Amino acid sequence: LPHRTGASDDLNQYDLAILTRNALVDISSTSISEVVESLLRLLHELSSPYDAISSHPAHVLYSELYIIHLIADCCTAHWESINDNGDSSQQGDSRSSSSRGFASEGTVRGRSSTYGPGTDIDKSNCNFHCTRTIRPSPLDDSLVGQLLSGARLFLGPIPDTFVLPATAILDDDFSMPAVPSPNSRSSSESSNPHTSLVGAKETADILREKSDDIERDARSIVEFISASNWTYMLEFLRKELREIRIVQPGQSGSPQHALTTDDDRNSLISLRLVSSLWVSSRKLGLVIQEFCGNFLHFRRPYQHTVAIVLPLLITRWLERNSWEFVDLHITHKRLNGGADTLFDMTNTMIDNVKEKSVLYPLQATLLFLLPDVWEIASGMRDAKSSSMAKKTAFLDGLRKAMRSRNPAAAWCLVSLLRVARHFDLDSEAALLSYALDVQDEIRDAAFRRFAPGIDSAAFDHTLLTAAFVSISHLNFDACEQSLAPLCLATSSPQDFKISFVAACCHFARQTNAGVFTPIFAHESSSQRGAMEGPQLSTKGASEMVASTDLTYFVLTFLDLCPKSLVDEDPALFQMTFAAFVSYLSAHEERIWVLASRISLKIFTNLSILIADYSREVDVEGFPLRFWKFTSVVVLIMSDRVIDAVDHTKQKLKCIYDYLGARLQLLKSMKEVAVAGENSPERIAASAKLETTFLITLCSSDIDTCQLSTACIALLCAESEVIDIAFESTKRSATITKNFDAYIELGSRDFRVTGLVAFQKRLRGIFKRMKQPSLGILAAWDIVFGKWHGLSARIASARFDSIISDQSLVEWRNFSGFLASLGGSCISEQGNVVDESGSAGLKWIDRPLQDNFDETLLDRYLTQSVLLLACSNVRVREAIREVLSFEISPLLYLPLFRILEAQLEALFSAVETPSPASDETQFVFAEQAAALLKTIVERLSTPEEIDAALSIDIGALTLSFARFLNGAIEVPITLKTKLKVCQLCEVITRKKELLNLRHDVRIRNQLLDIMFGWITRPGSPAIENSTFKGGGMRSDEPLRLQRDLDRACLKALSGLTHRLPLQPGEGQSDAETSDLKLQMFRRYFNRFLSLLTLDISERSDIPQSTTLRDDPVTIHELAISALSNLLSANIDVGLKHSLSIGYHEDLKIRTAFVRVLCNILAQGAEFANLSDKAIGEKYDQLLEASLQLLLNNVNLVVALCDACPSTEVDELTISLLNIFDSRGLGFMLLQALIEHEVMQTDQENEAELLRRNCVTTKMLSVYAKWKGSTYLKETLQKVLERLIITAKDLNLELDPSRTASPEELQKNALQLRIVSKVFIDDICNSAAHVPISSSVMTRFPEAKFTAVGAFVFLRFFCPAIVAPEVEGLITSPPSKEIRRGLLLIAKVVQNLANNVLFGAKESYMFPLNDFLTQHIYRVTTFLREISVPPNLTDSGTDMEAFDFGSCVALHRFLYDHWDHVRQKLIAQERQSSVHSPLDISQGRLPILEAVRSLISELGPPPTDISWNRPMISSNDPPSYSRFQHFMLRNSGRSSESLVSTRAVYDGGESKDGLSMICIILRNTDNEAIDYDLLLYCYLKIASRMWHKPFGILIDATCYNGQNEPQDGQFKKLDLLTPSELSKNLGRVYIYNMNSAFRQVRKGFWNQFLG
């Protein structure tokens, strides 16, 4: 049932439902009580929770209506089975069918199949149940009461304005209002006015739609129980009549008021059921008798209801029991019960026209029960009482009123003709005689025209139809020969034609329809006019025949007799298809529904018709016309479905039936199927159908969705039939581009019960669809338009209840559709189809015509991301689910881009959240964090990972944390922090796949921020929190904070894994070491405190679901964080943490043992902290890294690419030391140059070797290192001469800086001369830099310009501009000379670049001819120096600094491993050597090797507590020598020097100069380690050399017995950086004695400089 499955009312499409229904109906044939009782019990269970019908949810209502319909079917089936079995024991009031020669109840007398003049035909209605002569057995009274309640459940009172329609005369289908009134809403309904209003409206719409079925089912049930349990029904009626009687009869004439109580409504509904009673003449008399005794006591609404239902009861009785009615008049007996009395009562109440229209039908039908009245009215005898006179006067008044065009009077007289048909024409019954007398009056009044040209009749066409039918029963010949032609005449009013066609429809419905064939012959002319009138058009009904009513009835007749299209005139078949195109495009639903149904019937027998009339029909041209017309029909139907606001399923069902019939035709007519392969109309229609079905798959109704899949199955089957008939392997229909997906959609296995499950499977298929098509793109565009409108409404809604559930479900389905199918709608997918197939497709990621920047995809994703902050929680959760799970991976890249932009806008707009910050900002942040977390968790394929690499997820996470860090502690901020912690946890777990730029720095900052989110035990800020929020539980804040604590610890546990602590930028090396130790202490102590957190203190706080499902405790998380923190920072943390092993708390000591076990399991080795172990470790690194670096140049390139700007110098020196000391310097430089060349775009040739990167830095350092001597030999002499002659030279060419043009000319000449000297000296020299071969392969024309770009830009020109820095001159040049040197450098650099001076430096134009003269000379020089050297330096005589370089490389790899790994993966993707799966999962040999090496080495244990020299102020050997020495000794213990205070930081002198104190007597020891002493001295000096400092030497008691060796002083000299030499301003000697003086004369001279 729908309330269980989510489906609507149409269960006939489910085999299981059909089988179950049929089984219940079969069982009810013999066991009606059991079946009905069970169904009523189920009905009660469904309806009992609701007090009023308006409060029933839609799916519950559908279930209830289905149950009532099933009950009615079961009652009918049981009754029919009794009569079929002929059980005479149950026979009731039936009489013998041979009695007086009249047919028994409903039986049909024999008739001729043809009709001619004088033929005696039976003109009675043959559509009533024909075999219900036997009454069913009585049911239990309680069960009957429940059946009555069920029958009344969805009925409402008859409105006061309702009058009997003319269709009631023929007893055709008509319905009285069945929708409960709005006042029926109970006070116990939902207090939410929006919810009640929306629900009541939806309920009213459903009941209005099902009103005919409700009326029909109630009638069937009441007929059954009145036949089986008449005594109960009569007593029920009497009880109801007693309850509604008015105590004061005199009030009956007073003004009446509206009925408002539930009792009044129930009583009126009970009276309504009277019209459906199954009665005999005796029972009818009893009913009338009851009304006679109470009618005048009723209030007007009750009297009005009686006036409606009693005529229906009487006419239905005489139609079912016509023999009783005829017998009544032949025997001249009145019906017992007081019909004449009731007539007299009503005759006194008629005061106005309105009352006449209601009471006339009642009075007329009462007179049908009084034969004597008709005898007097016919003049057979005289009236003997005033009562009889009034009755005959009433009949005369009717005739007069009819001539005055009174519809009520006409209704009564037409009804008279209708009932008169039950008599034989030779009968002496007075009623028949009277009817024959008035029939001509009725004909003249109904079918006459009052003036020429008036295109209207006297009465409504429904009354005219009843008159035509009734007259035809009494005088068929006259009707067929004169009345039918009159109605169809060209000049006749339209209503005449409509009435004739409607009468034919009535005749066609009868079981004896064959006897009306002569009249049907006249109908063919109407058919021809209907077929010829419409023109082929897709614009709608504007060009159809004028009267849609006439069209409707013509189509209704064709629906009843479709073969009539060709039976009389085969040529009419030729215009059938063209005509139905227009009919199917009609705006009126009743027209196109009928046209669709008729089309199906034509399709069903079309092949037979073609064979029968092949001579008259153009068979050869038929296939093409078939596809042309049917394709237009499909297009019209599709547009109707796409534009539908309601009844989508009914319109889609028309397409389903149409396609099904067309498929059957194609299977039987191969020539038609062959013509469809290349039909452009069919291909266009196929694309439109694909669009239509995709759109309807988004419906909120599961039945519509399932019907759409069935339509897809038909379309696929049609495509296969066409392809097989055409014998083609290439399918032309657009739907076949994703044929396998559509086949799966249309399979019966896909018929999932439940809308949510259906949509989930549907989106999974959409995500797999890769082939774009016109239908898919059009569907995406249309759905986006609908979704955008709904989203705008949802976003602007202030309350959840304003948007109906149906709209929300539809919006949700639209969202999932756009997300899952969007991957096949982007231009990138155009590559998977051929060029012709992708032409003209409207890609969603291409800019719109009216907007060159925004695309449909951007609009969708932007709106979706913004909806994450919607106030409706259902909306934001739904859109997050869509973007997390249902979006196509091909849309990850634009989604990340838009999400990043929106988050940056949020973070920049709110730099510091305040208590007054908009809550929606935090809601958006929460949803965005949850979205990112889910997406990152699901990353698996290379495409998805590539999309994730497009943004800096680590930086985004850090921005989240910063955004929340200053926010006030309210529930929304706590929830958002929780989501951010979960995001951080996932990112750290997936960092092997993500591009975490600046990973160590970001993780350190996240650690610092999230560390502050953890609540300290017993914190007042938490215990005394006073959150404000409506409906929040008192323990909610504590529960949220507890969840946040756990989430923070889980995130920090992942963050701290292999995370070396890193203080903020801007500190010196020594300060960094101290801050790192402080950070470690802070984190370690805080995590340690969590081990003492007593969880039982908060045992009263209910745990969230997440906590209950997570077995890891806060205690274990704290141990994990401690383990990771200590393992990654063992160099600074081990000494601090060892004391914890002696903690007084046993739990703490135990936990610390677990920490130590964990770090050992991670690979940390305490033995590695010794001096010897450190050396051995780096010897191992040196050997392993050399093998990796030498065998994998890509590793070197990745190291350089991943290097941040702050560490370029360190990495450059380290790599040069390792490679150059082994004679591999050229190989290293060549590999980096080749990489730099490949990274330079071919359009940017001029940028070769000009970027600031590791390559250019290394070339510069290498050139200065190796070329310093050459530089001095080349430029020192010319620079010295220039300085000497500076007073006589002026090289300025800028006119604004010169006094006169003559001076300008003189200066230009001098500049030429000086520049030529520099050029000559440079070109006369030689150098070997192997870079030209790498450039030539990619930039053949830039071979020498690239060399010049490096040699001059990085080597010669810096030395010319700043010669004092390179040591070429002793003192800085003057300002004027500096300017001159700059101009010389410009000239030299332009020559190297092979370019002339341009507009940027127009004052240099005079030198362009000079450049032209010397360009060849410089080019020749560049060619000479571009030749590789003949000999390779083995490096054996070079001083090696491997240890310091290896330490630097280890630290770099450890800190930046994730970035290096990403660079290596990117290189592998470009090379395509390994499989994408191996690359995406990081399974590369080089990665495994480096990862294994780093894992074995662990974190760098060495604590750098000194400041490094500046590379720019020291040559590479000096810098490397200093670092090598300091690193070698950094792991040694200096406690002996500290305790003896041999050397220490002496603070500042009185004049503010920092001082280093050296106590000589403390060094006068045989055990003194001078290397350690130098290390301590240089370490202290490094913290001071950034500004002037001094040394205080205390020579007190110095005896000189343990003097240093000469080597120590030479080592000190070599280890002293330039900063130390320059800033050592003073040396004080305290208490100098003779021993010191003697030493000073010797070795200390070197020490003191």
JSON list of C-alpha atoms in Angstrom, two decimals, residues 1284-1351:
[
{"chain": "A", "resi": 1284, "resn": "ILE", "atom": "CA", "xyz": [91.12, 55.64, -9.72]},
{"chain": "A", "resi": 1285, "resn": "THR", "atom": "CA", "xyz": [89.87, 57.71, -12.67]},
{"chain": "A", "resi": 1286, "resn": "ALA", "atom": "CA", "xyz": [86.42, 58.25, -11.18]},
{"chain": "A", "resi": 1287, "resn": "LYS", "atom": "CA", "xyz": [86.97, 62.00, -10.68]},
{"chain": "A", "resi": 1288, "resn": "ASP", "atom": "CA", "xyz": [87.52, 62.51, -14.40]},
{"chain": "A", "resi": 1289, "resn": "LEU", "atom": "CA", "xyz": [84.57, 60.36, -15.56]},
{"chain": "A", "resi": 1290, "resn": "ASN", "atom": "CA", "xyz": [80.86, 61.07, -15.87]},
{"chain": "A", "resi": 1291, "resn": "LEU", "atom": "CA", "xyz": [78.85, 58.28, -17.44]},
{"chain": "A", "resi": 1292, "resn": "GLU", "atom": "CA", "xyz": [75.31, 59.66, -16.91]},
{"chain": "A", "resi": 1293, "resn": "LEU", "atom": "CA", "xyz": [73.03, 59.64, -19.99]},
{"chain": "A", "resi": 1294, "resn": "ASP", "atom": "CA", "xyz": [69.74, 60.62, -18.38]},
{"chain": "A", "resi": 1295, "resn": "PRO", "atom": "CA", "xyz": [68.90, 64.14, -19.68]},
{"chain": "A", "resi": 1296, "resn": "SER", "atom": "CA", "xyz": [67.24, 65.01, -16.38]},
{"chain": "A", "resi": 1297, "resn": "ARG", "atom": "CA", "xyz": [70.58, 64.45, -14.64]},
{"chain": "A", "resi": 1298, "resn": "THR", "atom": "CA", "xyz": [72.84, 66.31, -17.06]},
{"chain": "A", "resi": 1299, "resn": "ALA", "atom": "CA", "xyz": [73.32, 70.04, -17.54]},
{"chain": "A", "resi": 1300, "resn": "SER", "atom": "CA", "xyz": [73.59, 70.35, -21.31]},
{"chain": "A", "resi": 1301, "resn": "PRO", "atom": "CA", "xyz": [73.48, 68.36, -24.56]},
{"chain": "A", "resi": 1302, "resn": "GLU", "atom": "CA", "xyz": [77.21, 68.79, -24.94]},
{"chain": "A", "resi": 1303, "resn": "GLU", "atom": "CA", "xyz": [77.72, 67.11, -21.60]},
{"chain": "A", "resi": 1304, "resn": "LEU", "atom": "CA", "xyz": [75.37, 64.37, -22.65]},
{"chain": "A", "resi": 1305, "resn": "GLN", "atom": "CA", "xyz": [77.40, 63.65, -25.79]},
{"chain": "A", "resi": 1306, "resn": "LYS", "atom": "CA", "xyz": [80.62, 63.66, -23.81]},
{"chain": "A", "resi": 1307, "resn": "ASN", "atom": "CA", "xyz": [79.19, 61.22, -21.28]},
{"chain": "A", "resi": 1308, "resn": "ALA", "atom": "CA", "xyz": [77.95, 58.91, -24.02]},
{"chain": "A", "resi": 1309, "resn": "LEU", "atom": "CA", "xyz": [81.41, 58.78, -25.53]},
{"chain": "A", "resi": 1310, "resn": "GLN", "atom": "CA", "xyz": [82.99, 57.99, -22.16]},
{"chain": "A", "resi": 1311, "resn": "LEU", "atom": "CA", "xyz": [80.39, 55.30, -21.49]},
{"chain": "A", "resi": 1312, "resn": "ARG", "atom": "CA", "xyz": [81.16, 53.71, -24.86]},
{"chain": "A", "resi": 1313, "resn": "ILE", "atom": "CA", "xyz": [84.87, 53.65, -24.06]},
{"chain": "A", "resi": 1314, "resn": "VAL", "atom": "CA", "xyz": [84.47, 52.23, -20.57]},
{"chain": "A", "resi": 1315, "resn": "SER", "atom": "CA", "xyz": [81.90, 49.67, -21.68]},
{"chain": "A", "resi": 1316, "resn": "LYS", "atom": "CA", "xyz": [84.22, 48.54, -24.47]},
{"chain": "A", "resi": 1317, "resn": "VAL", "atom": "CA", "xyz": [86.98, 47.98, -21.92]},
{"chain": "A", "resi": 1318, "resn": "PHE", "atom": "CA", "xyz": [84.69, 45.78, -19.82]},
{"chain": "A", "resi": 1319, "resn": "ILE", "atom": "CA", "xyz": [83.51, 43.87, -22.90]},
{"chain": "A", "resi": 1320, "resn": "ASP", "atom": "CA", "xyz": [87.04, 43.34, -24.13]},
{"chain": "A", "resi": 1321, "resn": "ASP", "atom": "CA", "xyz": [88.21, 42.00, -20.77]},
{"chain": "A", "resi": 1322, "resn": "ILE", "atom": "CA", "xyz": [85.21, 39.69, -20.50]},
{"chain": "A", "resi": 1323, "resn": "CYS", "atom": "CA", "xyz": [85.39, 38.40, -24.05]},
{"chain": "A", "resi": 1324, "resn": "ASN", "atom": "CA", "xyz": [89.10, 37.84, -23.76]},
{"chain": "A", "resi": 1325, "resn": "SER", "atom": "CA", "xyz": [88.50, 35.49, -20.83]},
{"chain": "A", "resi": 1326, "resn": "ALA", "atom": "CA", "xyz": [87.10, 31.93, -20.91]},
{"chain": "A", "resi": 1327, "resn": "ALA", "atom": "CA", "xyz": [84.85, 29.83, -18.75]},
{"chain": "A", "resi": 1328, "resn": "HIS", "atom": "CA", "xyz": [83.09, 26.50, -19.12]},
{"chain": "A", "resi": 1329, "resn": "VAL", "atom": "CA", "xyz": [79.40, 26.28, -18.14]},
{"chain": "A", "resi": 1330, "resn": "PRO", "atom": "CA", "xyz": [77.61, 23.25, -19.65]},
{"chain": "A", "resi": 1331, "resn": "ILE", "atom": "CA", "xyz": [74.13, 24.58, -20.19]},
{"chain": "A", "resi": 1332, "resn": "SER", "atom": "CA", "xyz": [73.75, 25.16, -23.90]},
{"chain": "A", "resi": 1333, "resn": "SER", "atom": "CA", "xyz": [73.06, 21.52, -24.85]},
{"chain": "A", "resi": 1334, "resn": "SER", "atom": "CA", "xyz": [70.05, 21.34, -22.52]},
{"chain": "A", "resi": 1335, "resn": "VAL", "atom": "CA", "xyz": [68.53, 24.51, -23.97]},
{"chain": "A", "resi": 1336, "resn": "MET", "atom": "CA", "xyz": [69.16, 23.68, -27.60]},
{"chain": "A", "resi": 1337, "resn": "THR", "atom": "CA", "xyz": [66.83, 20.66, -27.69]},
{"chain": "A", "resi": 1338, "resn": "ARG", "atom": "CA", "xyz": [63.78, 22.71, -26.66]},
{"chain": "A", "resi": 1339, "resn": "PHE", "atom": "CA", "xyz": [64.79, 26.27, -27.71]},
{"chain": "A", "resi": 1340, "resn": "PRO", "atom": "CA", "xyz": [67.19, 26.01, -30.68]},
{"chain": "A", "resi": 1341, "resn": "GLU", "atom": "CA", "xyz": [67.18, 29.76, -31.25]},
{"chain": "A", "resi": 1342, "resn": "ALA", "atom": "CA", "xyz": [67.89, 30.58, -27.62]},
{"chain": "A", "resi": 1343, "resn": "LYS", "atom": "CA", "xyz": [71.09, 28.59, -27.18]},
{"chain": "A", "resi": 1344, "resn": "PHE", "atom": "CA", "xyz": [73.44, 31.51, -26.52]},
{"chain": "A", "resi": 1345, "resn": "THR", "atom": "CA", "xyz": [70.88, 33.92, -25.06]},
{"chain": "A", "resi": 1346, "resn": "ALA", "atom": "CA", "xyz": [70.22, 31.38, -22.33]},
{"chain": "A", "resi": 1347, "resn": "VAL", "atom": "CA", "xyz": [73.94, 31.17, -21.57]},
{"chain": "A", "resi": 1348, "resn": "GLY", "atom": "CA", "xyz": [74.16, 34.94, -21.60]},
{"chain": "A", "resi": 1349, "resn": "ALA", "atom": "CA", "xyz": [71.11, 35.23, -19.39]},
{"chain": "A", "resi": 1350, "resn": "PHE", "atom": "CA", "xyz": [72.88, 33.24, -16.74]},
{"chain": "A", "resi": 1351, "resn": "VAL", "atom": "CA", "xyz": [76.53, 34.26, -17.10]}
]
